[in-house]
Amino acid sequence: MHTPYAISASFPGIVREQTEMYVNTDPPQESLLQAYWKNLRFPCEFETSTGQSITVLHGGSHNLNAGPDFTHAIVQVNGIIRQGDIEVHRYSSGWKRHGHSGDPRFHNVILHVVSRDNFTPPEAGNPDYPEYTVEMNPPAEELRFPARQERCRNHALQPDAISYIREKGMIRLRKRSARFAERINTEESPEHLWYRMTLRCLGYGANSREMEQALSDIPPDMMTEVTIHLPPEALFQVALGLTGYHRYYEVEVPAWDSVRSKFGFEGRPYYRWHPLRSRPRNHPVLRLFSFLSQHRNWYKLFATDFVTIEATEFIQQMMHRVTIPEIYTEYFGTRDASLGQSRAVELLMNSWIPLRMATGKVGTDAAVSDWIGDLPAIPIYGKIRRFIHRTRWQEFIPGGRRLHPILLQGFLALRDELCEPERCDACRAIAGEEER
């Protein structure tokens, strides 16, 4: 059986975490059952509560968000392959007690994994209940939970590990470029993928999905046709319409009405956005206005090779400021809109460079590393800064708040490896509490 808390011995300065064995005779904690299921070797055979034999071919992907515990699992019953989700509980009655009945997010759950089956659901075929329920009672010696101190606290990087972090950053870029290459080969053109990933970066985290959805039905060439002929005031009206904020501010937007009727565009409801009021320039309307105003210029940059432009020059072109029409400045508290240096750098690292690598327009990793070497350090916020501070790696952050983008990519890779919320329930860095 794979030990769920073993960590790669190649990590510098590693100290193996101490674990404690579960000894209680009651059903194990749900988090322990999930950890056990996650590390099972599939396929596994079980017997359902109705006496049927079921083979789990794939246990699914662990879902750390709202909804079923594991998604996209594959099971076989009576020779028939089924795909769906899996929910794990201590008792089968937890399904009803946790309010999963009637919740559409759980309608695709085909397997209910429990430690004690103490509940009989209504008649077979009821869509509010899983189709199959199985009991899972792992041996106590195989149920382990981490010690009180979080595992990431036991990993202190040595001063010479800076190259290790850089390499982690390059590996992360290569993985992203590999995903892009797969999409380009199967479903998307490089131009459309650039367009979509640019929008996600402009969404500034909380609004990335909404920003992508706002323009998901508008092809890049159609967007070029829209933006090439419209003056700034008209483009701002289009941004208001696409984000739905013309209804919030109760302003007339004849340019948006014309574009919507001509091309059949649909805007997003303004209440779906999460504007960061502490930073007005990050408002979705201003972000989208910047994109519309500079769409042609950014598209030209997309086709640019490394050898024809310096990194700093690239950043300056992406950061070009656009003036907000005077009649709208009172609503947003600023006179101009700009991408900002940090967002420009992140767009490069998350979209432009991986796409260059995916399409084979960059010769070697060394060429990428040399090119991004001149990029400026950018601020780090939120969870990643708390993670670095909590793991005692803050010595690598000059001034404690900025990182070179390739080092940021490396720390993000390390966080993905070490930070596992289901095993670090008490970690303040995960919960968002500031280090004391």
Coordinates of C-alpha atoms in Angstrom, one line a residue:
M1 CA 0.0 0.0 0.0
H2 CA 1.3 3.4 -1.0
T3 CA 2.1 5.5 2.1
P4 CA 0.1 8.8 1.6
Y5 CA 2.5 11.0 3.5
A6 CA 5.8 9.9 1.9
I7 CA 7.6 12.8 0.1
S8 CA 10.2 12.8 -2.6
A9 CA 13.7 12.3 -1.1
S10 CA 15.1 14.6 -3.8
F11 CA 13.7 17.6 -1.9
P12 CA 16.6 19.5 -0.3
G13 CA 16.6 19.7 3.5
I14 CA 13.8 17.1 3.9
V15 CA 12.7 16.0 7.4
R16 CA 10.2 13.2 7.3
E17 CA 7.0 13.9 9.1
Q18 CA 5.9 11.9 12.1
T19 CA 2.5 10.4 11.9
E20 CA 0.1 8.9 14.4
M21 CA -2.1 5.8 13.9
Y22 CA -5.8 5.9 14.2
V23 CA -6.9 3.7 17.2
N24 CA -10.5 4.7 17.9
T25 CA -13.1 1.9 17.5
D26 CA -15.7 4.3 16.1
P27 CA -15.9 4.9 12.3
P28 CA -12.8 6.8 11.2
Q29 CA -13.0 10.5 10.4
E30 CA -14.3 11.3 7.0
S31 CA -11.0 13.0 6.1
L32 CA -9.1 9.7 6.9
L33 CA -11.5 7.7 4.8
Q34 CA -11.0 10.1 1.9
A35 CA -7.2 9.9 2.3
Y36 CA -7.4 6.1 2.3
W37 CA -9.6 6.0 -0.8
K38 CA -7.4 8.4 -2.6
N39 CA -4.3 6.2 -2.1
L40 CA -6.0 2.8 -2.9
R41 CA -4.6 0.8 -5.7
F42 CA -7.3 0.4 -8.3
P43 CA -9.0 -1.7 -9.6
C44 CA -10.7 -2.8 -6.3
E45 CA -13.8 -5.0 -5.8
F46 CA -16.6 -4.3 -3.4
E47 CA -20.0 -5.7 -2.6
T48 CA -22.9 -3.2 -2.6
S49 CA -25.6 -2.9 0.1
T50 CA -27.9 -4.9 -2.2
G51 CA -25.4 -7.8 -2.7
Q52 CA -24.1 -6.9 -6.1
S53 CA -20.5 -7.1 -7.1
I54 CA -18.9 -3.8 -8.2
T55 CA -15.4 -3.2 -9.5
V56 CA -14.0 0.3 -9.1
L57 CA -11.6 0.8 -12.1
H58 CA -10.7 4.4 -11.2
G59 CA -11.3 6.1 -7.9
G60 CA -11.8 9.5 -9.4
S61 CA -10.1 12.9 -8.9
H62 CA -10.1 14.3 -5.4
N63 CA -12.4 17.4 -5.4
L64 CA -11.3 20.1 -3.0
N65 CA -14.3 22.4 -3.9
A66 CA -18.0 22.2 -3.2
G67 CA -19.6 19.0 -4.5
P68 CA -18.8 15.3 -4.4
D69 CA -15.6 14.2 -2.8
F70 CA -14.3 12.4 -6.0
T71 CA -15.2 13.2 -9.6
H72 CA -14.9 11.3 -12.9
A73 CA -14.7 7.9 -11.3
I74 CA -15.1 4.7 -13.4
V75 CA -16.9 1.6 -12.1
Q76 CA -18.0 -1.7 -13.6
V77 CA -21.3 -3.4 -12.6
N78 CA -22.5 -6.6 -14.3
G79 CA -20.0 -6.1 -17.1
I80 CA -21.2 -2.5 -17.8
I81 CA -18.8 0.4 -17.5
R82 CA -20.2 3.5 -15.7
Q83 CA -18.7 6.9 -15.1
G84 CA -19.7 9.3 -12.3
D85 CA -18.8 10.8 -9.0
I86 CA -18.1 9.3 -5.5
E87 CA -19.2 10.6 -2.1
V88 CA -17.5 9.4 1.1
H89 CA -19.2 9.4 4.6
R90 CA -18.7 7.8 8.0
Y91 CA -22.3 6.6 8.0
S92 CA -24.6 6.2 5.0
S93 CA -27.2 8.4 6.8
G94 CA -24.8 11.3 6.2
W95 CA -26.1 11.6 2.7
K96 CA -29.4 12.9 4.0
R97 CA -28.0 14.7 7.0
H98 CA -25.6 16.7 4.9
G99 CA -28.4 17.8 2.6
H100 CA -27.2 16.0 -0.6
S101 CA -30.7 14.9 -1.5
G102 CA -32.1 17.3 -4.0
D103 CA -28.7 19.0 -4.5
P104 CA -28.0 19.0 -8.3
R105 CA -24.3 18.9 -7.7
F106 CA -24.7 15.4 -6.4
H107 CA -27.0 14.0 -9.0
N108 CA -24.1 12.3 -10.8
V109 CA -22.9 10.4 -7.7
I110 CA -23.1 6.7 -8.6
L111 CA -21.2 5.3 -5.6
H112 CA -21.6 6.1 -1.9
V113 CA -18.6 4.8 0.1
V114 CA -19.3 4.5 3.9
S115 CA -17.8 3.0 7.0
R116 CA -21.2 2.0 8.4
D117 CA -24.3 1.4 6.3
N118 CA -27.1 2.4 8.7
F119 CA -29.6 3.8 6.2
T120 CA -31.8 2.4 3.6
P121 CA -32.7 4.9 0.8
P122 CA -36.2 4.9 -0.9
E123 CA -37.0 2.9 -3.9
A124 CA -34.3 2.1 -6.5
G125 CA -33.9 4.6 -9.2
N126 CA -34.5 7.7 -7.1
P127 CA -32.2 10.4 -8.5
D128 CA -31.7 12.0 -5.1
Y129 CA -29.7 9.0 -3.8
P130 CA -26.6 7.2 -5.1
E131 CA -27.2 4.1 -7.2
Y132 CA -24.8 2.0 -5.2
T133 CA -23.5 2.0 -1.6
V134 CA -20.5 0.0 -0.4
E135 CA -18.9 -0.4 3.0
M136 CA -15.1 0.3 3.4
N137 CA -13.4 -0.5 6.7
P138 CA -9.7 -0.2 6.3
P139 CA -7.3 -1.7 8.9
A140 CA -6.5 0.7 11.7
E141 CA -2.8 0.4 11.0
E142 CA -3.3 1.8 7.5
L143 CA -5.2 4.9 8.8
R144 CA -2.8 7.6 9.7
F145 CA -3.2 11.3 10.2
P146 CA -0.4 13.9 10.3
A147 CA 1.0 15.3 13.5
R148 CA -0.3 18.7 14.7
Q149 CA 2.5 20.6 13.1
E150 CA 2.0 21.0 9.4
R151 CA 4.2 19.0 7.1
C152 CA 5.4 22.0 5.1
R153 CA 6.9 23.4 8.3
N154 CA 9.5 20.6 8.3
H155 CA 11.0 21.6 4.9
A156 CA 13.6 24.3 5.1
L157 CA 15.4 25.2 1.9
Q158 CA 19.1 25.8 2.0
P159 CA 20.7 29.0 0.6
D160 CA 22.0 27.1 -2.4
A161 CA 18.5 25.8 -3.3
I162 CA 17.6 29.0 -5.3
S163 CA 18.6 27.1 -8.5
Y164 CA 16.2 24.3 -7.4
I165 CA 13.3 26.8 -7.1
R166 CA 14.2 28.1 -10.6
E167 CA 14.2 24.7 -12.0
K168 CA 10.8 24.0 -10.4
G169 CA 9.6 27.2 -12.1
M170 CA 10.8 26.0 -15.5
I171 CA 9.2 22.6 -15.0
R172 CA 5.9 24.3 -14.2
L173 CA 6.2 26.3 -17.5
R174 CA 6.9 23.2 -19.4
K175 CA 3.9 21.4 -18.0
R176 CA 1.7 24.4 -18.9
S177 CA 3.1 24.5 -22.4
A178 CA 2.4 20.7 -22.7
R179 CA -1.2 21.2 -21.8
F180 CA -1.4 24.0 -24.3
A181 CA 0.1 21.8 -27.0
E182 CA -2.5 19.1 -26.3
R183 CA -5.3 21.6 -26.7
I184 CA -3.9 23.0 -29.9
N185 CA -3.6 19.5 -31.4
T186 CA -7.1 18.4 -30.4
E187 CA -9.5 21.3 -30.1
E188 CA -8.2 24.9 -30.3
S189 CA -6.2 27.1 -32.6
P190 CA -3.2 28.9 -31.0
E191 CA -4.9 32.2 -31.6
H192 CA -8.1 31.2 -29.8
L193 CA -6.2 29.7 -26.9
W194 CA -4.1 32.9 -26.6
Y195 CA -7.3 34.9 -26.6
R196 CA -9.0 32.8 -23.9
M197 CA -5.9 32.6 -21.6
T198 CA -5.4 36.4 -21.9
L199 CA -9.0 36.9 -20.7
R200 CA -8.5 34.6 -17.8
C201 CA -5.4 36.6 -16.7
L202 CA -7.3 39.8 -17.0
G203 CA -9.9 38.4 -14.7
Y204 CA -7.5 38.9 -11.8
G205 CA -8.2 35.6 -10.0
A206 CA -11.7 36.1 -8.7
N207 CA -13.1 37.2 -12.0
S208 CA -11.1 34.9 -14.4
R209 CA -14.0 32.7 -15.2
E210 CA -16.5 35.5 -15.7
M211 CA -14.1 37.4 -17.9
E212 CA -13.6 34.4 -20.1
Q213 CA -17.4 33.8 -20.3
A214 CA -18.0 37.4 -21.2
L215 CA -16.2 37.0 -24.5
S216 CA -16.4 33.2 -25.0
D217 CA -18.8 33.4 -28.0
I218 CA -16.8 36.2 -29.7
P219 CA -14.0 34.9 -32.0
P220 CA -10.8 36.9 -32.1
D221 CA -11.3 38.0 -35.7
M222 CA -14.8 39.3 -34.9
M223 CA -13.4 41.1 -31.9
T224 CA -10.9 42.7 -34.1
E225 CA -13.6 43.9 -36.5
V226 CA -15.5 45.4 -33.5
T227 CA -12.5 47.2 -32.0
I228 CA -10.8 48.5 -35.2
H229 CA -13.6 51.0 -36.0
L230 CA -14.9 52.2 -32.7
P231 CA -13.7 55.3 -30.8
P232 CA -12.7 55.1 -27.1
E233 CA -16.1 56.2 -25.8
A234 CA -17.9 53.5 -27.9
L235 CA -15.4 50.9 -26.7
F236 CA -16.1 51.8 -23.1
Q237 CA -19.8 51.4 -23.7
V238 CA -19.1 47.9 -25.2
A239 CA -17.1 47.1 -22.0
L240 CA -20.0 48.3 -19.9
G241 CA -22.4 46.2 -21.9
L242 CA -20.3 43.0 -21.9
T243 CA -20.0 43.2 -18.1
G244 CA -23.6 44.3 -17.5
Y245 CA -22.5 47.4 -15.5
H246 CA -24.5 49.7 -17.7
R247 CA -27.5 48.5 -15.7
Y248 CA -25.7 49.0 -12.4
Y249 CA -24.8 52.6 -13.2
E250 CA -28.0 53.2 -15.2
V251 CA -26.3 54.8 -18.2
E252 CA -27.3 54.7 -21.8
V253 CA -25.0 52.7 -24.1
P254 CA -26.0 53.1 -27.7
A255 CA -22.7 51.7 -29.0
W256 CA -23.2 48.5 -27.1
D257 CA -26.9 48.2 -28.2
S258 CA -25.7 48.5 -31.8
V259 CA -22.9 46.0 -31.5
R260 CA -25.2 43.5 -29.6
S261 CA -27.9 43.7 -32.3
K262 CA -25.4 43.4 -35.2
F263 CA -23.4 40.5 -33.8
G264 CA -25.7 38.9 -31.3
F265 CA -23.5 39.4 -28.3
E266 CA -24.7 38.7 -24.8
G267 CA -23.4 40.4 -21.7
R268 CA -22.9 39.1 -18.2
P269 CA -25.0 40.2 -15.2
Y270 CA -23.1 42.7 -13.2
Y271 CA -23.9 40.9 -10.0
R272 CA -21.7 37.9 -11.0
W273 CA -18.5 39.9 -10.8
H274 CA -16.3 40.5 -7.8
P275 CA -14.7 43.9 -8.2
L276 CA -11.8 44.7 -6.0
R277 CA -12.9 48.1 -4.7
S278 CA -9.5 48.7 -3.0
R279 CA -7.8 48.7 -6.4
P280 CA -10.1 50.6 -8.9
R281 CA -7.9 49.8 -11.8
N282 CA -8.8 46.1 -11.4
H283 CA -12.5 46.7 -11.9
P284 CA -13.8 44.3 -14.6
V285 CA -15.0 47.2 -16.8
L286 CA -11.6 48.9 -16.8
R287 CA -9.8 45.6 -17.4
L288 CA -12.1 44.8 -20.4
F289 CA -11.8 48.4 -21.7
S290 CA -8.0 48.0 -21.7
F291 CA -8.3 44.7 -23.6
L292 CA -10.7 46.2 -26.2
S293 CA -8.6 49.3 -26.7
Q294 CA -5.3 47.3 -27.2
H295 CA -6.7 44.2 -28.8
R296 CA -4.9 44.7 -32.1
N297 CA -1.6 45.6 -30.5
W298 CA -1.7 42.6 -28.2
Y299 CA -2.5 40.3 -31.1
K300 CA 0.6 41.6 -32.9
L301 CA 2.6 40.9 -29.8
F302 CA 1.2 37.4 -29.7
A303 CA 2.9 36.7 -33.1
T304 CA 6.2 38.3 -32.0
D305 CA 9.2 36.0 -31.5
F306 CA 11.7 36.3 -28.7
V307 CA 14.5 37.4 -30.9
T308 CA 12.7 40.6 -32.1
I309 CA 11.8 42.3 -28.8
E310 CA 13.3 42.6 -25.4
A311 CA 11.3 41.5 -22.3
T312 CA 11.2 45.0 -20.8
E313 CA 10.0 46.5 -24.1
F314 CA 7.3 43.8 -24.4
I315 CA 6.1 44.8 -20.9
Q316 CA 6.0 48.5 -21.7
Q317 CA 3.9 47.8 -24.8
M318 CA 1.4 45.8 -22.9
M319 CA 1.2 48.4 -20.1
H320 CA 0.1 51.2 -22.5
R321 CA -2.4 53.5 -20.7
V322 CA -5.8 54.3 -22.3
T323 CA -7.9 57.3 -21.2
I324 CA -11.3 56.7 -19.8
P325 CA -14.1 58.9 -21.5
E326 CA -14.6 61.8 -19.1
I327 CA -18.3 61.1 -18.6
Y328 CA -17.5 57.8 -16.9
T329 CA -14.6 58.8 -14.7
E330 CA -16.8 59.7 -11.8
Y331 CA -18.1 56.1 -11.6
F332 CA -14.6 54.5 -11.3
G333 CA -12.5 57.1 -9.5
T334 CA -9.7 57.1 -12.1
R335 CA -8.9 58.9 -15.4
D336 CA -7.2 56.1 -17.2
A337 CA -7.0 52.3 -17.4
S338 CA -3.8 50.2 -17.6
L339 CA -2.9 46.6 -17.4
G340 CA -0.3 47.2 -14.8
Q341 CA 3.2 45.8 -14.6
S342 CA 2.4 42.8 -12.4
R343 CA -0.5 41.7 -14.5
A344 CA 1.5 42.1 -17.7
V345 CA 4.3 39.9 -16.3
E346 CA 1.8 37.3 -15.2
L347 CA 0.1 37.3 -18.6
L348 CA 3.5 36.7 -20.1
M349 CA 4.3 33.8 -17.8
N350 CA 0.8 32.2 -17.9
S351 CA -0.1 32.7 -21.5
W352 CA 2.4 34.1 -24.0
I353 CA 5.6 32.2 -23.1
P354 CA 3.9 28.7 -22.7
L355 CA 2.2 29.2 -26.0
R356 CA 5.5 30.1 -27.7
M357 CA 6.9 26.9 -26.2
A358 CA 3.8 24.8 -27.2
T359 CA 4.0 25.9 -30.8
G360 CA 7.7 25.3 -31.1
K361 CA 8.7 28.9 -31.7
V362 CA 11.2 28.8 -28.8
G363 CA 14.4 26.8 -29.4
T364 CA 15.4 25.7 -25.9
D365 CA 14.5 26.2 -22.2
A366 CA 17.8 28.1 -21.9
A367 CA 16.4 30.7 -24.4
V368 CA 13.3 31.1 -22.3
S369 CA 15.3 31.4 -19.1
D370 CA 17.6 34.0 -20.7
W371 CA 14.7 36.0 -22.1
I372 CA 12.7 36.2 -18.8
G373 CA 15.8 37.0 -16.8
D374 CA 15.2 40.7 -17.4
L375 CA 11.6 40.7 -16.2
P376 CA 10.9 42.7 -13.1
A377 CA 10.0 41.2 -9.7
I378 CA 6.3 41.4 -9.0
P379 CA 4.4 41.6 -5.7
I380 CA 3.0 38.5 -4.2
Y381 CA -0.2 38.4 -2.2
G382 CA -2.6 36.2 -0.2
K383 CA -2.0 32.5 0.2
I384 CA 1.3 32.2 -1.6
R385 CA 2.9 34.9 0.6
R386 CA 1.6 33.2 3.7
F387 CA 2.8 29.9 2.5
I388 CA 6.3 31.2 1.9
H389 CA 6.4 32.9 5.2
R390 CA 5.0 29.9 7.1
T391 CA 7.5 27.6 5.6
R392 CA 10.4 29.8 6.6
W393 CA 11.3 30.6 2.9
Q394 CA 10.8 34.4 3.2
E395 CA 14.6 34.9 3.1
F396 CA 14.2 34.4 -0.7
I397 CA 11.8 37.4 -1.0
P398 CA 13.7 40.7 -1.2
G399 CA 11.8 43.1 1.1
G400 CA 9.4 40.3 1.9
R401 CA 6.8 41.2 -0.8
R402 CA 8.3 40.7 -4.3
L403 CA 9.6 37.8 -6.3
H404 CA 11.0 37.3 -9.8
P405 CA 8.3 35.6 -11.9
I406 CA 10.3 32.4 -12.4
L407 CA 10.8 32.1 -8.7
L408 CA 7.1 32.7 -8.1
Q409 CA 6.4 29.8 -10.5
G410 CA 8.8 27.6 -8.6
F411 CA 7.2 28.4 -5.2
L412 CA 3.7 27.8 -6.7
A413 CA 5.0 24.3 -7.8
L414 CA 6.3 23.7 -4.3
R415 CA 3.0 24.7 -2.8
D416 CA 1.2 22.4 -5.1
E417 CA 3.4 19.5 -3.9
L418 CA 3.4 20.2 -0.2
C419 CA 0.1 22.1 0.5
E420 CA -2.7 19.5 0.7
P421 CA -5.7 20.9 2.5
E422 CA -7.2 17.5 3.4
R423 CA -4.0 16.7 5.4
C424 CA -3.3 20.2 6.8
D425 CA -6.7 21.1 8.2
A426 CA -5.1 23.3 11.0
C427 CA -2.8 25.2 8.6
R428 CA -3.4 28.9 9.0
A429 CA -1.8 29.5 5.6
I430 CA -4.6 27.4 4.0
A431 CA -7.3 29.0 6.1
G432 CA -6.1 32.4 5.2
E433 CA -5.2 33.5 8.7
E434 CA -2.1 35.7 9.0
E435 CA 1.0 34.3 10.6
R436 CA 1.3 35.5 14.2

